[in-house]
N, CA, C and O atoms as CSV, one atom per row, in Angstrom:
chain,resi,resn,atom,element,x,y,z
A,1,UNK,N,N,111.132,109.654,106.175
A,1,UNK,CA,C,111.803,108.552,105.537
A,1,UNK,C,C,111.002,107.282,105.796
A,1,UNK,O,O,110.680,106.938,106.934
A,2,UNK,N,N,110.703,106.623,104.732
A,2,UNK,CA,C,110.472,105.132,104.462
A,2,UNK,C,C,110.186,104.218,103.755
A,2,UNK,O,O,111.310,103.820,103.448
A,3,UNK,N,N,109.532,103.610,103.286
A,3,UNK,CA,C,109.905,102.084,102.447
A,3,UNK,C,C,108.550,102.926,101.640
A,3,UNK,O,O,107.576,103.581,102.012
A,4,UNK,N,N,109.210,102.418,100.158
A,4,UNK,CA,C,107.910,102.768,98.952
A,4,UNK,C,C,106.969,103.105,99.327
A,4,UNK,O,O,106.585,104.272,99.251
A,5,UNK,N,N,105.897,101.512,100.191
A,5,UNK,CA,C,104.702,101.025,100.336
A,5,UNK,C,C,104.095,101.909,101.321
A,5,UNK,O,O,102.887,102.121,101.207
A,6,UNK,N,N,104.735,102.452,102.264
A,6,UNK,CA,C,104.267,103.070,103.305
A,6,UNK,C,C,104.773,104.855,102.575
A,6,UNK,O,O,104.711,105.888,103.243
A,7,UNK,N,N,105.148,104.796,101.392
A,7,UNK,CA,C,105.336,106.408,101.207
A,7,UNK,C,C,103.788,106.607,100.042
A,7,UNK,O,O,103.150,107.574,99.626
A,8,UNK,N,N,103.724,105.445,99.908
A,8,UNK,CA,C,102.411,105.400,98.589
A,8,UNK,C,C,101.351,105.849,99.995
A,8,UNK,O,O,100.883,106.982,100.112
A,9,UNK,N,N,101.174,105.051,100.699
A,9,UNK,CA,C,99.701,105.730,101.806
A,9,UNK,C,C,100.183,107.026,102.433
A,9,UNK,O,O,99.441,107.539,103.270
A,10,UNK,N,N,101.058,107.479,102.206
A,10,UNK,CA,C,101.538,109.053,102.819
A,10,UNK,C,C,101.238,109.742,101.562
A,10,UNK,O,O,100.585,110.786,101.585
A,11,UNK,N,N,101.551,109.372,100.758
A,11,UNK,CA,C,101.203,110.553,99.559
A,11,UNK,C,C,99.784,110.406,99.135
A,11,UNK,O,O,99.366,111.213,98.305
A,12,UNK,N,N,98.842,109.320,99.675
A,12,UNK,CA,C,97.595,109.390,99.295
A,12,UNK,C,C,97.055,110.038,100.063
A,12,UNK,O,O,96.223,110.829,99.621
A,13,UNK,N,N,97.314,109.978,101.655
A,13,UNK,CA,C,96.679,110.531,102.588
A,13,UNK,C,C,97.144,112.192,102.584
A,13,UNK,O,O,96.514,112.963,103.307
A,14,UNK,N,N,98.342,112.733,101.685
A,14,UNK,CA,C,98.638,113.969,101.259
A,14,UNK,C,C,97.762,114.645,100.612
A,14,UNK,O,O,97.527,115.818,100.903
A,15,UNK,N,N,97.061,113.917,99.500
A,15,UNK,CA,C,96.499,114.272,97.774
A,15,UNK,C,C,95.110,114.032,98.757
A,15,UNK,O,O,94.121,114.543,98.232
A,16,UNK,N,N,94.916,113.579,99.646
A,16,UNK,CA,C,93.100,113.536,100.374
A,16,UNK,C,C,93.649,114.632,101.462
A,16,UNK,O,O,92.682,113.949,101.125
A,17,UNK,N,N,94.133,115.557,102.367
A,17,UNK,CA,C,94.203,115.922,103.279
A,17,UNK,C,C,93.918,117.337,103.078
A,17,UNK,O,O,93.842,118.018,104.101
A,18,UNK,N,N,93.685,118.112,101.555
A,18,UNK,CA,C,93.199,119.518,101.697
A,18,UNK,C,C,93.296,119.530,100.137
A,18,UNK,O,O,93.349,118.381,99.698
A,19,UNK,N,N,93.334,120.479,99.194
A,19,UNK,CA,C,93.547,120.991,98.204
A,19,UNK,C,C,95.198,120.732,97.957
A,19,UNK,O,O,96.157,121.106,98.633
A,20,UNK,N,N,95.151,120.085,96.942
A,20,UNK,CA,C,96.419,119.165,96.503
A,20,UNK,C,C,96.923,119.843,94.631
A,20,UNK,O,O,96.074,119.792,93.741
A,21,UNK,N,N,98.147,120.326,94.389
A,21,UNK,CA,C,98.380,121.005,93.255
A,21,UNK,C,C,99.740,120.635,92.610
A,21,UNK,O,O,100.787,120.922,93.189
A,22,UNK,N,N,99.731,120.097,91.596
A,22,UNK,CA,C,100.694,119.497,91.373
A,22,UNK,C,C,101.703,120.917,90.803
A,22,UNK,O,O,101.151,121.793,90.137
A,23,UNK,N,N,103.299,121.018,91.167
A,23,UNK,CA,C,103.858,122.128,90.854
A,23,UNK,C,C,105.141,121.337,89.867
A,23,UNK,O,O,105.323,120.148,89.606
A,24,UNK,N,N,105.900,122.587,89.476
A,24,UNK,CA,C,106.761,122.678,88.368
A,24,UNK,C,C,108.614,121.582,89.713
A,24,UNK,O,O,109.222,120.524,89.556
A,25,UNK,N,N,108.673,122.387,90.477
A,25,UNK,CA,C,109.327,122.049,91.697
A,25,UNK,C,C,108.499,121.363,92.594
A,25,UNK,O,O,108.348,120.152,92.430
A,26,UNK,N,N,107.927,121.955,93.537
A,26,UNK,CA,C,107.078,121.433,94.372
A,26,UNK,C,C,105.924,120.722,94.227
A,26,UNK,O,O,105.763,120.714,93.007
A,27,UNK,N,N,104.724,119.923,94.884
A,27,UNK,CA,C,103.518,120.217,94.884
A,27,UNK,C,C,103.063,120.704,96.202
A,27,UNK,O,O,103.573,120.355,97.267
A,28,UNK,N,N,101.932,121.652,96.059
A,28,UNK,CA,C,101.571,122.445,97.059
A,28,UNK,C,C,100.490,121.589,97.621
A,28,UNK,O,O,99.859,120.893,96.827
A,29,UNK,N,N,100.044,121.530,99.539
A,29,UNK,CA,C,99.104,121.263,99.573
A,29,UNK,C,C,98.554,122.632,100.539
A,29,UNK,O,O,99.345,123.292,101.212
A,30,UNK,N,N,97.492,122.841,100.495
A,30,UNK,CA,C,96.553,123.971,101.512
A,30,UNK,C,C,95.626,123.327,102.034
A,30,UNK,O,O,94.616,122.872,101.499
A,31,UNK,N,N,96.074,123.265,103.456
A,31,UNK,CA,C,94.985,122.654,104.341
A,31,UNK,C,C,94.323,124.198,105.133
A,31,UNK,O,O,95.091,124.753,105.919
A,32,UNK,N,N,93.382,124.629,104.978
A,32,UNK,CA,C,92.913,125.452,105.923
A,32,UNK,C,C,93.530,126.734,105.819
A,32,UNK,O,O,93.750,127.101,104.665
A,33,UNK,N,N,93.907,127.607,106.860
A,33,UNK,CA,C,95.342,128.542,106.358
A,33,UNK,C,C,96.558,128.065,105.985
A,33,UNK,O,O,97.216,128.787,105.237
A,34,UNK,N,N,97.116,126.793,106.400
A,34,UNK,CA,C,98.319,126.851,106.254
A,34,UNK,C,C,98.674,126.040,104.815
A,34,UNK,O,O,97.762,125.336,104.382
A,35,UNK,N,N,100.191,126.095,103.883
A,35,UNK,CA,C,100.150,125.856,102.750
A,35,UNK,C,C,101.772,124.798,102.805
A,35,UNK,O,O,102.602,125.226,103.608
A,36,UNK,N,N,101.916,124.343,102.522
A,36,UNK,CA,C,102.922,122.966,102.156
A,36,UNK,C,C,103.532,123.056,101.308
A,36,UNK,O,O,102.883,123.125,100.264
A,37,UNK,N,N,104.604,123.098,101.199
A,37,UNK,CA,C,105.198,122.633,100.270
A,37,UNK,C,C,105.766,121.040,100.148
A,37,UNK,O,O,106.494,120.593,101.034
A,38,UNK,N,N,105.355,120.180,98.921
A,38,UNK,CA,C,105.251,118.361,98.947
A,38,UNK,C,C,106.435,117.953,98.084
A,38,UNK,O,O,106.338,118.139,96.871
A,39,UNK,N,N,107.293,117.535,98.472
A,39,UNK,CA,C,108.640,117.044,97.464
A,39,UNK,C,C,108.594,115.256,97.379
A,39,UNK,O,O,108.927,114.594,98.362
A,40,UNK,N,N,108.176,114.653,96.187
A,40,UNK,CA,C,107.843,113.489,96.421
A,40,UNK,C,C,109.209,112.885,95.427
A,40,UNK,O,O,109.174,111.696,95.112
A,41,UNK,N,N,110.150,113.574,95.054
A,41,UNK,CA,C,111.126,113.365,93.968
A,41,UNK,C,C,111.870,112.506,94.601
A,41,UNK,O,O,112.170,111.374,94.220
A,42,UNK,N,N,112.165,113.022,95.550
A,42,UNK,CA,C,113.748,112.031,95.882
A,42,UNK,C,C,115.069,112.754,96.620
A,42,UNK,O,O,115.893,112.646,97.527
A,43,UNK,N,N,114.712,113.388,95.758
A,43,UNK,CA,C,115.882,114.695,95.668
A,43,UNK,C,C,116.308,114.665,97.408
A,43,UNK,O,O,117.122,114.052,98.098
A,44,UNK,N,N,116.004,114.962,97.474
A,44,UNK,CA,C,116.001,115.516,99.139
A,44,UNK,C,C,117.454,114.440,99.625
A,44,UNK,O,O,118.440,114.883,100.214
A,45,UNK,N,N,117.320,113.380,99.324
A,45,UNK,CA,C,117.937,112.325,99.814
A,45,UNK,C,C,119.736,112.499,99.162
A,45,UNK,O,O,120.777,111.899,99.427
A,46,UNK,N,N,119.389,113.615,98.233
A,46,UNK,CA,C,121.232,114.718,98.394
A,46,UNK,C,C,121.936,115.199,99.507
A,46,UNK,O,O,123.157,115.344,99.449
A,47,UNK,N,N,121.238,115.483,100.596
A,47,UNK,CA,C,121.475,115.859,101.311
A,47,UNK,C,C,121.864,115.494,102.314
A,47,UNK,O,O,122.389,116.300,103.083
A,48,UNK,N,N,121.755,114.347,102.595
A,48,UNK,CA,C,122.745,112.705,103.415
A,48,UNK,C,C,123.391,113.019,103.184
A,48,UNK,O,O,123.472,113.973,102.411
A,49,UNK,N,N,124.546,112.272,103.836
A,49,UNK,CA,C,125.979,111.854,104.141
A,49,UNK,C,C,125.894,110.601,103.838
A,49,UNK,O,O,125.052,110.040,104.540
A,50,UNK,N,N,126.518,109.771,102.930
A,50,UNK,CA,C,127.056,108.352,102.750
A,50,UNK,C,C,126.377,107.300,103.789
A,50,UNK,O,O,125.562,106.418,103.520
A,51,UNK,N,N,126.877,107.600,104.912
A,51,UNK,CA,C,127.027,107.158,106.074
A,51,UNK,C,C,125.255,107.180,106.605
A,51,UNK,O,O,124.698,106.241,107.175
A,52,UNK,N,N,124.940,107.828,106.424
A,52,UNK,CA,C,123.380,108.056,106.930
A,52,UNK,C,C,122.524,107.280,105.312
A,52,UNK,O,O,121.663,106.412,105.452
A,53,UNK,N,N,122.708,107.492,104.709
A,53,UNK,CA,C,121.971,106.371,103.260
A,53,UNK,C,C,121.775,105.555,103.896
A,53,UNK,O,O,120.776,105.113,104.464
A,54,UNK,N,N,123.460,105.123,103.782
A,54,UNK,CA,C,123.410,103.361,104.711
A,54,UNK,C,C,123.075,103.030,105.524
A,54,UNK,O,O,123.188,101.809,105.633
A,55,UNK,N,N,122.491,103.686,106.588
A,55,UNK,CA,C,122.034,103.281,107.603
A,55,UNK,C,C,120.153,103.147,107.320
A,55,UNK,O,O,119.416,102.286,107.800
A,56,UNK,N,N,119.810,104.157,106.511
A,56,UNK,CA,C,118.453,104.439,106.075
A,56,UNK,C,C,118.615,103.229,105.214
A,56,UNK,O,O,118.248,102.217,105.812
A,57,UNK,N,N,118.988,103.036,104.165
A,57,UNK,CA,C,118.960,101.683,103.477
A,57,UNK,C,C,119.458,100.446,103.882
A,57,UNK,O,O,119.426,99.440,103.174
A,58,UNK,N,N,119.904,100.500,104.973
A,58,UNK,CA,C,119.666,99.262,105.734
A,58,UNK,C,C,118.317,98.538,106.391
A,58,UNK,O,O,117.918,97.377,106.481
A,59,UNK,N,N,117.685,100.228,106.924
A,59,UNK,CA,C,116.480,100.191,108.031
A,59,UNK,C,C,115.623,99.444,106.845
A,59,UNK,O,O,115.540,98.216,106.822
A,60,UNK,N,N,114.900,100.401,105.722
A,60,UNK,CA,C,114.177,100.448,104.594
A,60,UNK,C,C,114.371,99.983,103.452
A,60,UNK,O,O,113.672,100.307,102.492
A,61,UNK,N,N,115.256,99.231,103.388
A,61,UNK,CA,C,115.849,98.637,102.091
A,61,UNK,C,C,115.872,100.039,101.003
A,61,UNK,O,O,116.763,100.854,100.760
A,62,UNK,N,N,114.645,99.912,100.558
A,62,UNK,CA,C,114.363,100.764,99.715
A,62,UNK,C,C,113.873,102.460,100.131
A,62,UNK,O,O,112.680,102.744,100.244
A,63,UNK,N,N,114.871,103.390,100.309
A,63,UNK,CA,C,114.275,104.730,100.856
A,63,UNK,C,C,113.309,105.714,99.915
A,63,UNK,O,O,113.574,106.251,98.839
A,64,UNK,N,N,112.038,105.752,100.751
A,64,UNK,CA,C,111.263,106.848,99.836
A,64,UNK,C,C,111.245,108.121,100.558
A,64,UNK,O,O,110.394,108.323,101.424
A,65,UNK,N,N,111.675,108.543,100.411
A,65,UNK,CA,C,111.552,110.292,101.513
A,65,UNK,C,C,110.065,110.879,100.517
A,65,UNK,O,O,109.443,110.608,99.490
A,66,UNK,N,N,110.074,111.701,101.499
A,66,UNK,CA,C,108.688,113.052,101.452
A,66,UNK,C,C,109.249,113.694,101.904
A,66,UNK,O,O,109.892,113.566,102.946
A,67,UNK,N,N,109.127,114.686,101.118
A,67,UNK,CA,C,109.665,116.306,102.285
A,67,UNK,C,C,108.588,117.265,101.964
A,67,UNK,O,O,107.994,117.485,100.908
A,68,UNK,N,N,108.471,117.881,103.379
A,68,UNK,CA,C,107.575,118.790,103.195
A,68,UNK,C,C,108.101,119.972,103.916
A,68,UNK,O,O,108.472,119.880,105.086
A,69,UNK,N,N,108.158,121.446,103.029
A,69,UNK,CA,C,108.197,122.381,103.888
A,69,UNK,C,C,106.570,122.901,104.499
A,69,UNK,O,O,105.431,122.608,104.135
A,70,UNK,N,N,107.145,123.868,105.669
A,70,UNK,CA,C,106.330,124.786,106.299
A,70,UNK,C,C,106.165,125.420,107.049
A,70,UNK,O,O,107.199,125.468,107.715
A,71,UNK,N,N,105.441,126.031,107.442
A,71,UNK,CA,C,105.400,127.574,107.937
A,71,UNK,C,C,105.560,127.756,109.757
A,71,UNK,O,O,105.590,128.749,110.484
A,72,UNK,N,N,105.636,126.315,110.015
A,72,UNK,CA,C,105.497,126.219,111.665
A,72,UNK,C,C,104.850,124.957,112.272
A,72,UNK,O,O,103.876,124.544,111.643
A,73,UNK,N,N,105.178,124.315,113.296
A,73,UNK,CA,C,105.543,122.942,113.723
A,73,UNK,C,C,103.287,123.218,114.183
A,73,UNK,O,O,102.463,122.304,114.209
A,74,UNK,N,N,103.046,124.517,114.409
A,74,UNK,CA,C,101.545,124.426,114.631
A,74,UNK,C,C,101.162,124.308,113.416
A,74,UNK,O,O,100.034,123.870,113.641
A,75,UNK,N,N,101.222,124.354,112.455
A,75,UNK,CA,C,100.612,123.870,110.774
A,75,UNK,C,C,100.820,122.764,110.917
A,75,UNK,O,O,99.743,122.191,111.082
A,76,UNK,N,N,101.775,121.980,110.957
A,76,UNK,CA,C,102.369,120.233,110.211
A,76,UNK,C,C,102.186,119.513,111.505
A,76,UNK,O,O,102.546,118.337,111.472
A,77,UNK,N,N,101.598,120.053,112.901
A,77,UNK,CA,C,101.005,118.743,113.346
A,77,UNK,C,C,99.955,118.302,113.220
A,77,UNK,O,O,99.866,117.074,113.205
A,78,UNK,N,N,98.690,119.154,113.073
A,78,UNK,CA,C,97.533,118.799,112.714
A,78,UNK,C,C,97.627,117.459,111.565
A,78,UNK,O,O,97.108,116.361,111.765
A,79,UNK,N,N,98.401,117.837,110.353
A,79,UNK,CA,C,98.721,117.386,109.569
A,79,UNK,C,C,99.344,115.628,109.569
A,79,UNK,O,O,98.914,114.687,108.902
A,80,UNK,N,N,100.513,115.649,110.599
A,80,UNK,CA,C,101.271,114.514,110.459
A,80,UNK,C,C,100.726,113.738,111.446
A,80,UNK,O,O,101.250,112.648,111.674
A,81,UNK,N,N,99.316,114.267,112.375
A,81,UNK,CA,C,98.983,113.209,113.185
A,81,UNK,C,C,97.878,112.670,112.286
A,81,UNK,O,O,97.311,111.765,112.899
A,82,UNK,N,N,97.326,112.863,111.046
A,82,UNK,CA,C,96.382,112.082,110.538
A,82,UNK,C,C,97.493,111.659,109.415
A,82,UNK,O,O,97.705,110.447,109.398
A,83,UNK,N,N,98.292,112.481,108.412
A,83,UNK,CA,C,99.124,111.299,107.659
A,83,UNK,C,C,99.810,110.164,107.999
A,83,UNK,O,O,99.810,109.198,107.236
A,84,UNK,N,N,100.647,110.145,109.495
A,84,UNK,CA,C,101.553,109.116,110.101
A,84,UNK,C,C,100.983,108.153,110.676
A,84,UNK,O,O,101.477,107.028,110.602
A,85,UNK,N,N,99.873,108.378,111.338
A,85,UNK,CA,C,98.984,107.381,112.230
A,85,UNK,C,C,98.991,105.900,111.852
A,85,UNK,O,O,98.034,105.394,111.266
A,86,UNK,N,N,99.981,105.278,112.165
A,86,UNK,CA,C,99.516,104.116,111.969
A,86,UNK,C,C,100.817,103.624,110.802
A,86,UNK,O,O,100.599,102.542,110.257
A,87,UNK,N,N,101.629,104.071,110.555
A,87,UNK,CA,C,102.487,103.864,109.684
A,87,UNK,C,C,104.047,103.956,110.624
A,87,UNK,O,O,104.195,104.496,111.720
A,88,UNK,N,N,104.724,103.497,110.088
A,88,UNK,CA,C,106.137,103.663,110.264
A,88,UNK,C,C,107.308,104.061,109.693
A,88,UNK,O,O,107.740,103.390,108.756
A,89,UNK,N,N,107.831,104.896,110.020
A,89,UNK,CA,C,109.056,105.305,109.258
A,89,UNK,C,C,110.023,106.657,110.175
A,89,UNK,O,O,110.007,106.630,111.405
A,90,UNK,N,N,110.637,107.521,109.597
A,90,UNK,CA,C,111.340,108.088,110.370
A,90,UNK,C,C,111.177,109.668,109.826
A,90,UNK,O,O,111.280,109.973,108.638
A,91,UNK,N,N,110.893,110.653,110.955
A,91,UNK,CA,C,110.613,111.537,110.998
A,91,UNK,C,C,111.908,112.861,110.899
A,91,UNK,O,O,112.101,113.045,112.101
A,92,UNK,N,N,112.529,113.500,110.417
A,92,UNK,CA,C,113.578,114.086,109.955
A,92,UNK,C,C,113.290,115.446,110.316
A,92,UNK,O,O,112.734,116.180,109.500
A,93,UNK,N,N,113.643,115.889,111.561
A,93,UNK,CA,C,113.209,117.758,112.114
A,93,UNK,C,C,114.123,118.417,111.483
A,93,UNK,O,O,114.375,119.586,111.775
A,94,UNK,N,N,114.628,117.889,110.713
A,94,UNK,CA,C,115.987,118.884,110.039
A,94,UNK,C,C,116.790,119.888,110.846
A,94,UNK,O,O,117.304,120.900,110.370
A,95,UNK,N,N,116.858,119.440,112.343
A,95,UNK,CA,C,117.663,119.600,113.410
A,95,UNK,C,C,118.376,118.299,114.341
A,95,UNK,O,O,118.344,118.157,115.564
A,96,UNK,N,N,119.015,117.428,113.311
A,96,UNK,CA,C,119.713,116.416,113.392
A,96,UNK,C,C,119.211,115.444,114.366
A,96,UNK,O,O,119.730,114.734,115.227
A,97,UNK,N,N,117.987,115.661,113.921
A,97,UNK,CA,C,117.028,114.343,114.600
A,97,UNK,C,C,116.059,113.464,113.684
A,97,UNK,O,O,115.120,113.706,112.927
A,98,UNK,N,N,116.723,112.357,114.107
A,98,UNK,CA,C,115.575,110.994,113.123
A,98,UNK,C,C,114.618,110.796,114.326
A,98,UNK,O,O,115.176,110.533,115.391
A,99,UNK,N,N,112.873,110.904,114.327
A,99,UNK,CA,C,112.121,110.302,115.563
A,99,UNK,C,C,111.464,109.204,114.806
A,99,UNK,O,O,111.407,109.328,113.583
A,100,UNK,N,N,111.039,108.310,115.282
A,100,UNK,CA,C,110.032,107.016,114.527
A,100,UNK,C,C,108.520,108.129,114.542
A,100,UNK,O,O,108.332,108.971,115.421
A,101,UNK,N,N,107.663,107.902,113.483
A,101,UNK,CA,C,106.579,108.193,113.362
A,101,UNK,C,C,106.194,108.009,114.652
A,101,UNK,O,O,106.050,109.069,115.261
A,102,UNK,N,N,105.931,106.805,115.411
A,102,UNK,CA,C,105.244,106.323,116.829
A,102,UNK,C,C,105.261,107.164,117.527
A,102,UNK,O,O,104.389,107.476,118.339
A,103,UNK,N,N,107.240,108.158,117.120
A,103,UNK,CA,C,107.295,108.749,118.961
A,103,UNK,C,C,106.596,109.914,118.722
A,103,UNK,O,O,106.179,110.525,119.706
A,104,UNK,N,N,106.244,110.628,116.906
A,104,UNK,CA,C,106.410,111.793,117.103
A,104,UNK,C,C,105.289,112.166,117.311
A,104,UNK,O,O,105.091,113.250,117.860
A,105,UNK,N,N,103.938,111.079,116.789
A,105,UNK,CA,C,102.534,110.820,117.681
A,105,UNK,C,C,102.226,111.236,119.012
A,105,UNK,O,O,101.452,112.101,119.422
A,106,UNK,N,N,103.082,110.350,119.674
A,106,UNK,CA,C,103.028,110.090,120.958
A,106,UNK,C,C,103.589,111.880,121.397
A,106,UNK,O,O,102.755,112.724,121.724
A,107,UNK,N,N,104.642,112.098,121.344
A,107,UNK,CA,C,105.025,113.605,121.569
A,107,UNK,C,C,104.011,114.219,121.355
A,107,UNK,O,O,103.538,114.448,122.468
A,108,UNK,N,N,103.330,114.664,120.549
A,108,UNK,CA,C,102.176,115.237,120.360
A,108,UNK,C,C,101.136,115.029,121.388
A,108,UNK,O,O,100.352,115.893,121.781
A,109,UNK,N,N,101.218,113.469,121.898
A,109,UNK,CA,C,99.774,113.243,122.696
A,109,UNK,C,C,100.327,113.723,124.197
A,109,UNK,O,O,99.610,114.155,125.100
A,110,UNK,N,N,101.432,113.585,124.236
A,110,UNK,CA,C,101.994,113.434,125.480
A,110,UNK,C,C,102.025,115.506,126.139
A,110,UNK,O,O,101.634,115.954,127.217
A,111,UNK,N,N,102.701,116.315,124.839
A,111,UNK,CA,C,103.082,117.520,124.986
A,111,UNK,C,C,102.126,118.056,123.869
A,111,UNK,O,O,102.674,117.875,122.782
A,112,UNK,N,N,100.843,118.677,123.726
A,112,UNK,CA,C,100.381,119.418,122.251
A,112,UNK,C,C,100.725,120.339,122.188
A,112,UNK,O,O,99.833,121.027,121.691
A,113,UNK,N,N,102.020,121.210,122.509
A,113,UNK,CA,C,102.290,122.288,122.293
A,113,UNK,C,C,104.010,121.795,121.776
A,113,UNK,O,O,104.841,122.675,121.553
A,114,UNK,N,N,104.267,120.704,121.674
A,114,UNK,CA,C,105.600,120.281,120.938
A,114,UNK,C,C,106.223,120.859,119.978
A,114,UNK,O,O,105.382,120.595,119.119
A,115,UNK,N,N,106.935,121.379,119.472
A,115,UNK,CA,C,107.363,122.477,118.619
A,115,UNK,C,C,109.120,122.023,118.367
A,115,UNK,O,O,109.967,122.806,118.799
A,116,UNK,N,N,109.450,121.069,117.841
A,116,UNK,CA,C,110.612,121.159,117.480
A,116,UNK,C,C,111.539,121.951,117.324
A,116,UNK,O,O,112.654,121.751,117.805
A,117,UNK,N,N,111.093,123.437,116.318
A,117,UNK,CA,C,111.955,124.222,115.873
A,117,UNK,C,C,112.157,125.208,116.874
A,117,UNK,O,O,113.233,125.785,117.030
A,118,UNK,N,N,110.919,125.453,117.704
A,118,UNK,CA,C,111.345,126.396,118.818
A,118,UNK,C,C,112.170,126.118,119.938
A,118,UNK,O,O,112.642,126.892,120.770
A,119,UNK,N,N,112.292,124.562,119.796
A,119,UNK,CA,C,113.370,123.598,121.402
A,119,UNK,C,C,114.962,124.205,120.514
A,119,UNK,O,O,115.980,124.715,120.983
A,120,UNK,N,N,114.702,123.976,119.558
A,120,UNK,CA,C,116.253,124.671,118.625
A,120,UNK,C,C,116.601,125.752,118.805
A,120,UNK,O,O,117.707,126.055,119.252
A,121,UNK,N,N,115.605,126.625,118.448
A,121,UNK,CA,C,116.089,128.228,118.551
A,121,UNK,C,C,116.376,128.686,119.968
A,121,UNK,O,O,116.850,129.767,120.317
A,122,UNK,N,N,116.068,127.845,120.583
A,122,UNK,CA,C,116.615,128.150,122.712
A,122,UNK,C,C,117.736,128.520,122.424
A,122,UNK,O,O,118.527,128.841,123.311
């Protein structure tokens, strides 16, 4: 999650980060082995609660989400430490956690074996 301006340098640094394909639903990206799925619609932002908009459109005035699926938290960090670097906005583990881009950097620098989805499945 974040403001237009900072979703325009995420989706550029998307369309530069491997083989980039624009899809019917999705767009795909393939970095290396692993493959992405890129949701730049909006859509995603159905899936709030009222209550959470407002709070996102308070932060961001204007909310641009990205969603990306994938195959494992070892694919999408390589990934989100060169797209996020340096940007701000809010990171969505789709395990009822918002992190700021900063922390989820820093998690990475701090722990490189960080794995969100596997602290869940405990």
């Amino acid at each position: 999650m974040c403001d237009p301006d900072t979703r325009k340098t995420i989706e550029t640094r998307l369309r530069g980060a491997g083989r980039y394909e624009n899809g019917e639903i999705f767009d795909y990206l393939v970095v290396g082995d692993c493959t992405f799925g890129v949701d730049l619609s909006g859509d995603v932002m159905d899936d709030y609660y009222d209550h959470e908009k407002a709070e996102l459109i308070e932060r961001f005035g204007s909310v641009a989400p990205v969603a990306l699926e994938y195959s494992g938290v070892s694919c999408i960090r390589p990934l989100l430490q060169v797209v996020l670097n340096g940007l701000s906005g809010l990171l969505d583990t789709d395990f009822d956690e918002l992190i700021e881009f900063e922390e989820v950097l820093a998690r990475f620098s701090r722990d490189p074996d960080w794995d969100w989805v596997k602290r869940n499945a405990d």
